[in-house]
Short mmCIF file of C-alpha atoms in Angstrom, two decimals:
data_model
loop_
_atom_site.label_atom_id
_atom_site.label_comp_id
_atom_site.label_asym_id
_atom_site.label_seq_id
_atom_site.Cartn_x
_atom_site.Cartn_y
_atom_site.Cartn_z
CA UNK G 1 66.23 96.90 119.35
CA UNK G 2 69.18 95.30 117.77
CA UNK G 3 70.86 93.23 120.65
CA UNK G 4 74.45 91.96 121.21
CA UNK G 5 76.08 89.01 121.83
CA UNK G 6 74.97 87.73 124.50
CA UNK G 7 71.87 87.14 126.85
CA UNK G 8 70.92 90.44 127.06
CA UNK G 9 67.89 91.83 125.21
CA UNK G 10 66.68 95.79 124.39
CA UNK G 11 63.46 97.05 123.53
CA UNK G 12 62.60 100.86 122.65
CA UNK G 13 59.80 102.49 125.28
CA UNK G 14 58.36 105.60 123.51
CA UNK G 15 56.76 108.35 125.13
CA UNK G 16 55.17 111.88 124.02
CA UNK G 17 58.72 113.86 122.43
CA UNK G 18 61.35 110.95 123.60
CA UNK G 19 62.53 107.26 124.11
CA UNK G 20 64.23 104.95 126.68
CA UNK G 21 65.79 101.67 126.04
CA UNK G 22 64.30 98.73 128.44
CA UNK G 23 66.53 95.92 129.22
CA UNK G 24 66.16 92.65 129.98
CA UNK G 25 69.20 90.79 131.18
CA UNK G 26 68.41 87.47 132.74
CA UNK G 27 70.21 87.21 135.81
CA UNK G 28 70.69 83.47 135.59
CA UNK G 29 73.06 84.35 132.73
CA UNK G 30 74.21 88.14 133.06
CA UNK G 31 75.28 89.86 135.95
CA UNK G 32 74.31 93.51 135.57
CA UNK G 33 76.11 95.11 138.58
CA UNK G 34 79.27 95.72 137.13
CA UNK G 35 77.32 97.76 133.90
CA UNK G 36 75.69 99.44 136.99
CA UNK G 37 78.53 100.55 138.71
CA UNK G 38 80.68 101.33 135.79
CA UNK G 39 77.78 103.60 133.81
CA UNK G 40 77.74 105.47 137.41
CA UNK G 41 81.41 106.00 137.88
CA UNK G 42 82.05 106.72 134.23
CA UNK G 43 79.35 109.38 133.90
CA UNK G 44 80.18 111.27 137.17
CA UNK G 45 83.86 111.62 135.27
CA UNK G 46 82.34 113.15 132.03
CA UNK G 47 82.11 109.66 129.59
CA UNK G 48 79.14 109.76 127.47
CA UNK G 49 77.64 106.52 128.37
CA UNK G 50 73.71 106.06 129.00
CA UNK G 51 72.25 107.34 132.09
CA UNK G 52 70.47 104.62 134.59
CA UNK G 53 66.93 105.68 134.50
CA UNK G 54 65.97 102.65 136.76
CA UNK G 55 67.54 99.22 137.88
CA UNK G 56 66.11 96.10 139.00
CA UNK G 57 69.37 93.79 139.30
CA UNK G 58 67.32 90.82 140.75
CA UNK G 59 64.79 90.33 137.83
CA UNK G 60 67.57 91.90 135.60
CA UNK G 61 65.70 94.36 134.15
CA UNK G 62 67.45 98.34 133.52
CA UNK G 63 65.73 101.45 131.95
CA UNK G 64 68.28 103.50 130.51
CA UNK G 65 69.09 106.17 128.37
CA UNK G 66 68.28 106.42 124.46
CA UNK G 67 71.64 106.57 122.21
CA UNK G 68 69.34 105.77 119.42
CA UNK G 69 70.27 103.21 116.22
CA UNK G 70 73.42 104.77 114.56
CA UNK G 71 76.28 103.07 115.03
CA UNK G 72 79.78 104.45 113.99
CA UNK G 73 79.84 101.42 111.97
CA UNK G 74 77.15 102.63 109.88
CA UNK G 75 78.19 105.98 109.42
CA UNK G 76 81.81 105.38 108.10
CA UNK G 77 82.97 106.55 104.72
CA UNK G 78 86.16 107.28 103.46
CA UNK G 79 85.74 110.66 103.43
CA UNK G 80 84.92 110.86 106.91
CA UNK G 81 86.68 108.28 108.46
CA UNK G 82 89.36 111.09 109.78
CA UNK G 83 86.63 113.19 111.73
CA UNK G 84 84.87 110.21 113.06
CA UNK G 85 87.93 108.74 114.28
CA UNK G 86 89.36 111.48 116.05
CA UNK G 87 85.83 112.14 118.03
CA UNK G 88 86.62 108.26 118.90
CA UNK G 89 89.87 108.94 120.27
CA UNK G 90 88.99 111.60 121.92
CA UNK G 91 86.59 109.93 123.98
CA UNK G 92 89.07 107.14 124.33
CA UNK G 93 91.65 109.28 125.91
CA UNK G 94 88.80 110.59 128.10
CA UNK G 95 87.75 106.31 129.50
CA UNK G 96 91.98 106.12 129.64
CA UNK G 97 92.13 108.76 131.71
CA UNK G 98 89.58 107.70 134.10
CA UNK G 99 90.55 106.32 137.68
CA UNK G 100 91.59 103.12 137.20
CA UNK G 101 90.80 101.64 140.80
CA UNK G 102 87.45 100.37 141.13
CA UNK G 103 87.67 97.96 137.87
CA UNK G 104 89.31 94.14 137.88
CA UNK G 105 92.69 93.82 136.40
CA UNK G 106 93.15 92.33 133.08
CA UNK G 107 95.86 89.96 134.15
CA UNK G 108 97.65 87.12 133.17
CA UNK G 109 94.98 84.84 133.91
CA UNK G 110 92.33 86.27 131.95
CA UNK G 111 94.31 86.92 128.90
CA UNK G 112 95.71 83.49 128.61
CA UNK G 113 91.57 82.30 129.26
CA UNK G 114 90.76 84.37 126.19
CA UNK G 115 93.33 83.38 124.08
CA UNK G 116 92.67 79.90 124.78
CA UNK G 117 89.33 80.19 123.52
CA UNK G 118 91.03 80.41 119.74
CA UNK G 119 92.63 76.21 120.29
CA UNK G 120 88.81 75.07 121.94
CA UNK G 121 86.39 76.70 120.32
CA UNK G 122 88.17 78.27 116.24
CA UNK G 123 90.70 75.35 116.17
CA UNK G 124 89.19 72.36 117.67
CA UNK G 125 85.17 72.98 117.33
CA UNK G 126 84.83 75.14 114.13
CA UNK G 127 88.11 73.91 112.08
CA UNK G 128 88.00 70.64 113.48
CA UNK G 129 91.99 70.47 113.47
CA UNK G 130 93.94 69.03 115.83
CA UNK G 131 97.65 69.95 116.43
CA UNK G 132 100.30 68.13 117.86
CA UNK G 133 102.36 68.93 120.81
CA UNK G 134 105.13 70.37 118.60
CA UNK G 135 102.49 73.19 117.05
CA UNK G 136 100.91 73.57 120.47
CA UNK G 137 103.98 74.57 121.80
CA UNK G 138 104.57 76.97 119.25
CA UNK G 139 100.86 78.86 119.89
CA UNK G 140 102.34 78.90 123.91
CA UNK G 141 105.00 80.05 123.07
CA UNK G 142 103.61 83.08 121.16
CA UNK G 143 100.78 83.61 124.12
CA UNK G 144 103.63 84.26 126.46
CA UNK G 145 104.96 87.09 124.33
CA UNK G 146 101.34 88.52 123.71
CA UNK G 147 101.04 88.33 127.89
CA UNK G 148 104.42 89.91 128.53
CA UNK G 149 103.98 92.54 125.85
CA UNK G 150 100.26 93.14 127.67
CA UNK G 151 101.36 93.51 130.97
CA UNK G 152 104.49 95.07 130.34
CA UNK G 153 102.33 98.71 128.49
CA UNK G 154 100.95 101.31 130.93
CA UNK G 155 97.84 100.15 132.44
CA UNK G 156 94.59 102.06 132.01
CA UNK G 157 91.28 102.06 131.94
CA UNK G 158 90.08 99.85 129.06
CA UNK G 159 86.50 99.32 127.75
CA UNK G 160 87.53 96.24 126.36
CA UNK G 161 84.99 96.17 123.40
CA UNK G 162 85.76 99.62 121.83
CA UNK G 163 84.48 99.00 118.47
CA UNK G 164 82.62 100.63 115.57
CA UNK G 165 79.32 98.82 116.89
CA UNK G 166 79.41 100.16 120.54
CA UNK G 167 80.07 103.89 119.58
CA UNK G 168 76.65 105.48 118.88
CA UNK G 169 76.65 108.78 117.09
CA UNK G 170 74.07 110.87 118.69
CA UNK G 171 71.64 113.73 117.78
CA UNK G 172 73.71 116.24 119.36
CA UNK G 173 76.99 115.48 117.45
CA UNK G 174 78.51 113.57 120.04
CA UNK G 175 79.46 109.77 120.56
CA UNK G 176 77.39 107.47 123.15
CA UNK G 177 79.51 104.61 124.35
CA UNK G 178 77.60 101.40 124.96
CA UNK G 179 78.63 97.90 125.91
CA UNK G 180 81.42 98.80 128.83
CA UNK G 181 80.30 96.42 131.22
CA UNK G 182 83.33 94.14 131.30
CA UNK G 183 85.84 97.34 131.56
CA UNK G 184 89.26 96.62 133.38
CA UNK G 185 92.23 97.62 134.20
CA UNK G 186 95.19 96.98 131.25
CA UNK G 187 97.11 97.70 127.87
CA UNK G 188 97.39 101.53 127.05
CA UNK G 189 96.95 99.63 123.32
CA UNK G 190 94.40 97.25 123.71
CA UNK G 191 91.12 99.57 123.20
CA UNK G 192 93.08 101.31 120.31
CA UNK G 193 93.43 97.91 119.03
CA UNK G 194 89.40 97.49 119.13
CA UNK G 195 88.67 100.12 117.27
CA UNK G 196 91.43 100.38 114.53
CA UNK G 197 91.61 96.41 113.75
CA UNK G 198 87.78 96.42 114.14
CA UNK G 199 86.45 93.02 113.01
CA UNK G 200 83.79 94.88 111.11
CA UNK G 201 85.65 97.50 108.98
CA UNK G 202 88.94 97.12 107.49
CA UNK G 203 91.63 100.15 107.03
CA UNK G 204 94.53 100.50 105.07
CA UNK G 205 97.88 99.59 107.23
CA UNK G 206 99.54 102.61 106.38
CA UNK G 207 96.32 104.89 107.39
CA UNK G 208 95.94 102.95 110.92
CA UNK G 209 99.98 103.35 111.65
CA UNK G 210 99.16 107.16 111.02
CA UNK G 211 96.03 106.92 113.28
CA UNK G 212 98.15 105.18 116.27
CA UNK G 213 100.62 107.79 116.42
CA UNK G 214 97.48 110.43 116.50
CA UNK G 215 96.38 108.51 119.65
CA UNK G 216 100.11 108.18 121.59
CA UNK G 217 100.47 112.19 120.21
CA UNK G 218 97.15 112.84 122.36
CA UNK G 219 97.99 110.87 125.43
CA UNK G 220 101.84 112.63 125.17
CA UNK G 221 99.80 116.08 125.44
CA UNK G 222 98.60 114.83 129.09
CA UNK G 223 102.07 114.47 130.08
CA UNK G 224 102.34 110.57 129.82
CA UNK G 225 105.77 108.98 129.51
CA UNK G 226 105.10 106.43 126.37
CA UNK G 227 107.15 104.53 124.40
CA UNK G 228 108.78 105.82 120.93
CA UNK G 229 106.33 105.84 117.70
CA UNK G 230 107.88 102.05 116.49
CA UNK G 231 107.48 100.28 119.80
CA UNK G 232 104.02 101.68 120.74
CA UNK G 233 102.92 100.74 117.19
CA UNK G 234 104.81 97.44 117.69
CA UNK G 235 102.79 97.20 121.06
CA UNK G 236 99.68 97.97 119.59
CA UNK G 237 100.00 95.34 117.03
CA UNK G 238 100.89 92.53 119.57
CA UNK G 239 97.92 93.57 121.56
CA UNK G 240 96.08 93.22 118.51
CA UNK G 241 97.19 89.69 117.95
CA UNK G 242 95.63 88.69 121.54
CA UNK G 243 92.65 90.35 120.83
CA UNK G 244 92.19 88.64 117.65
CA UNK G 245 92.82 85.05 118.93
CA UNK G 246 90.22 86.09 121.52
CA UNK G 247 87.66 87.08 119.00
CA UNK G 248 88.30 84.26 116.72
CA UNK G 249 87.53 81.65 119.56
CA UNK G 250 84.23 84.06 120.64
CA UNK G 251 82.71 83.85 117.21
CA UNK G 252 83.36 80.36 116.84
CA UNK G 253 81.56 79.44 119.81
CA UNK G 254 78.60 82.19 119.17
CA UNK G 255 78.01 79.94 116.24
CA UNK G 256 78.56 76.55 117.74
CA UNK G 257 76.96 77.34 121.28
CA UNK G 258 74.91 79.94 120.90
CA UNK G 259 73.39 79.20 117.09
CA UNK G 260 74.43 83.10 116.25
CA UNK G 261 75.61 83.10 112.90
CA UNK G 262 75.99 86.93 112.37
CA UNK G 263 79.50 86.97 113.26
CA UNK G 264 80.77 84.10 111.34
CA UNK G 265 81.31 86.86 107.68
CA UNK G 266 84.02 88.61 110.53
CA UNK G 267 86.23 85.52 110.85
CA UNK G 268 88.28 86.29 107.82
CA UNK G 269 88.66 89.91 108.34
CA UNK G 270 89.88 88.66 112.29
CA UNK G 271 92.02 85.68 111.06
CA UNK G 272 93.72 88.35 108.41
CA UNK G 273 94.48 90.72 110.79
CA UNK G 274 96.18 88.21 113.11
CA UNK G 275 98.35 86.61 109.97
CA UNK G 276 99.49 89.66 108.37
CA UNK G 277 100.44 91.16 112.37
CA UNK G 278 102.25 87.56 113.11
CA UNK G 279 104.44 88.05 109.61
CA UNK G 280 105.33 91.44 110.42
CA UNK G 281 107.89 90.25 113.72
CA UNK G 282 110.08 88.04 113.31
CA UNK G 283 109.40 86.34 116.71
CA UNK G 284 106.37 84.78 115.46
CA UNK G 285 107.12 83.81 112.38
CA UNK G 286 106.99 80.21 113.52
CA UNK G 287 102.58 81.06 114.47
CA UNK G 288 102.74 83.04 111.03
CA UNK G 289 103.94 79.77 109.50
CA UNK G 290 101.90 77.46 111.47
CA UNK G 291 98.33 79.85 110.31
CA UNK G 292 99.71 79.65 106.80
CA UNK G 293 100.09 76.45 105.89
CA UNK G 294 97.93 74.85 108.67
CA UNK G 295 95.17 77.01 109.70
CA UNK G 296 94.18 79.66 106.61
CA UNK G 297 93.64 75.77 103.94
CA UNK G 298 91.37 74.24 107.04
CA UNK G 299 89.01 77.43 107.17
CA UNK G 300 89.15 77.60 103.04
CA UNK G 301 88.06 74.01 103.26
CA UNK G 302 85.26 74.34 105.83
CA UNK G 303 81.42 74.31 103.90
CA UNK G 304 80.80 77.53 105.38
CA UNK G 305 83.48 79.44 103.65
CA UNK G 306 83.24 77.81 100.14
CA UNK G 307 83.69 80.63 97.57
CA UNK G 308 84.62 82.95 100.26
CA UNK G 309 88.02 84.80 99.04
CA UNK G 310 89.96 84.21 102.16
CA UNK G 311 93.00 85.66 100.31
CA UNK G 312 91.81 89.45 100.18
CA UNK G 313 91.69 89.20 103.69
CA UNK G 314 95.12 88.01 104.14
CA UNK G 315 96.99 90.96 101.50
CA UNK G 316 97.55 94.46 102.97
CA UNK G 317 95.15 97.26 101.93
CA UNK G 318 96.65 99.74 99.49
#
């Protein structure tokens, strides 16, 4: 079966009239007690994720649940977007309003770790290009926003990979949710973030404004105190911009350390979301300039995105 990205591999057991998925998670490499304990807790509080057949944590091997092959992803038109969305949201409201307490908290720490992955591993390794300590203080500078903005939304239950990939649409109409295992505790935004700047499927601007205020509308009806409609959507977008530093450093180094090319095609969608989010504020229009005339010519330049029209990325959809 089609595996992620990382150690972890899936195979499809068939018996007479149904399926499992057997997994094979090397321990050396993957530690499968927190998928464990967060597929237990989540399904006792009604998430759809896959139920633990049978678990062998010290050879690393799981017999789980069959969600089956389709992905969200591969289900998407236009003229269902709406529908699929809102059964996403739904279910994300659901994982937000689970108890909170038994996961880690995404804290300052980790989101300056992930963010730093973007200089090491997209700047430095993949672009090859080096900035100085003037520009370096200008990417710090705009990581202590993205932290403060972070830490300063409600905190929640997040996922923390809530994408069109890891949302499996199942025989009985529902949605599966797959991949949870490094869940935590932060941003009201940042799941919302996953799955409306997904790095595999683009949306108009205008349409993903309209499908933020859907979300706060639904977490309103449970009696949250949220921000107004143009500072949650301003939250949401600055949440975005970690996330996509994140992910532009993680597919960098699934190519450079891992030999996993499949994600490289997503850089430009990623890098376009983060460029058109850093114009939008006027606070970062110094890491807007720095990815415009700095970072957007090295990746047009690199052999591996000659011919690619980087530029569609960067323009807002209709």
């Amino acid at each position: 079966v089609s595996g992620d990205a990382s150690f972890r591999r899936y195979f499809r057991a068939r018996g007479p009239g149904r399926s499992w998925i057997a997994v094979d998670a090397p321990p050396e490499h993957e530690d499968s007690s927190p998928f464990v304990r967060i597929a237990t807790d989540w399904l006792r509080q009604g998430i759809r994720v896959p139920q633990l057949l049978a678990v062998d944590l010290q050879q690393g091997f799981m017999l789980q649940e069959d969600f089956g092959d389709r992905q969200l992803l591969t289900a998407l038109t236009t003229a269902n977007a709406a529908q699929l969305y809102a059964c996403a949201m739904a279910e994300l409201v659901r994982i937000q309003l689970c108890d909170p307490q038994p996961l880690p908290p995404y804290d300052e720490a980790l989101l300056r770790r992930e963010m730093g992955l973007f200089d090491e591993w997209f700047l430095g390794k993949l672009l090859q290009l080096p900035l100085s300590s003037q520009l370096r203080q200008i990417v710090a500078e705009a990581e202590t926003q993205l932290v403060d903005n972070a830490l300063g939304q409600r905190q929640v239950s997040v996922h923390r990979d809530y994408h069109s990939r890891n949302l499996m649409l199942l025989a009985d109409s529902g949605l599966g949710v797959i991949d949870f295992q490094d869940a935590v505790v932060g941003a009201v935004t940042y799941d919302l973030v996953s799955l409306l700047r997904d790095s595999y499927v683009r949306w108009p601007d205008a349409q993903v404004a309209l499908w933020v205020e859907e979300h706060r509308q639904r977490l309103l009806a449970q009696g949250w105190v949220l921000p107004e409609a143009g500072e949650f959507l301003r939250q949401f977008d600055l949440m975005g911009m970690q996330r996509q530093l994140k992910v532009l450093g993680i597919f960098a180094r699934l190519w450079l350390r891992d030999g996993k090319a499949g994600y490289l095609a997503d850089i430009p969608r990623t890098l376009g979301y983060l460029y058109r989010a850093a114009g939008r504020y006027p606070q970062f229009r110094a890491l807007h300039d720095l990815l415009d005339q700095r970072v957007v010519p090295a990746l047009q330049r690199h052999p591996l995105y000659a011919g690619t029209d980087l530029a569609a990325e960067l323009r807002p959809v209709g």
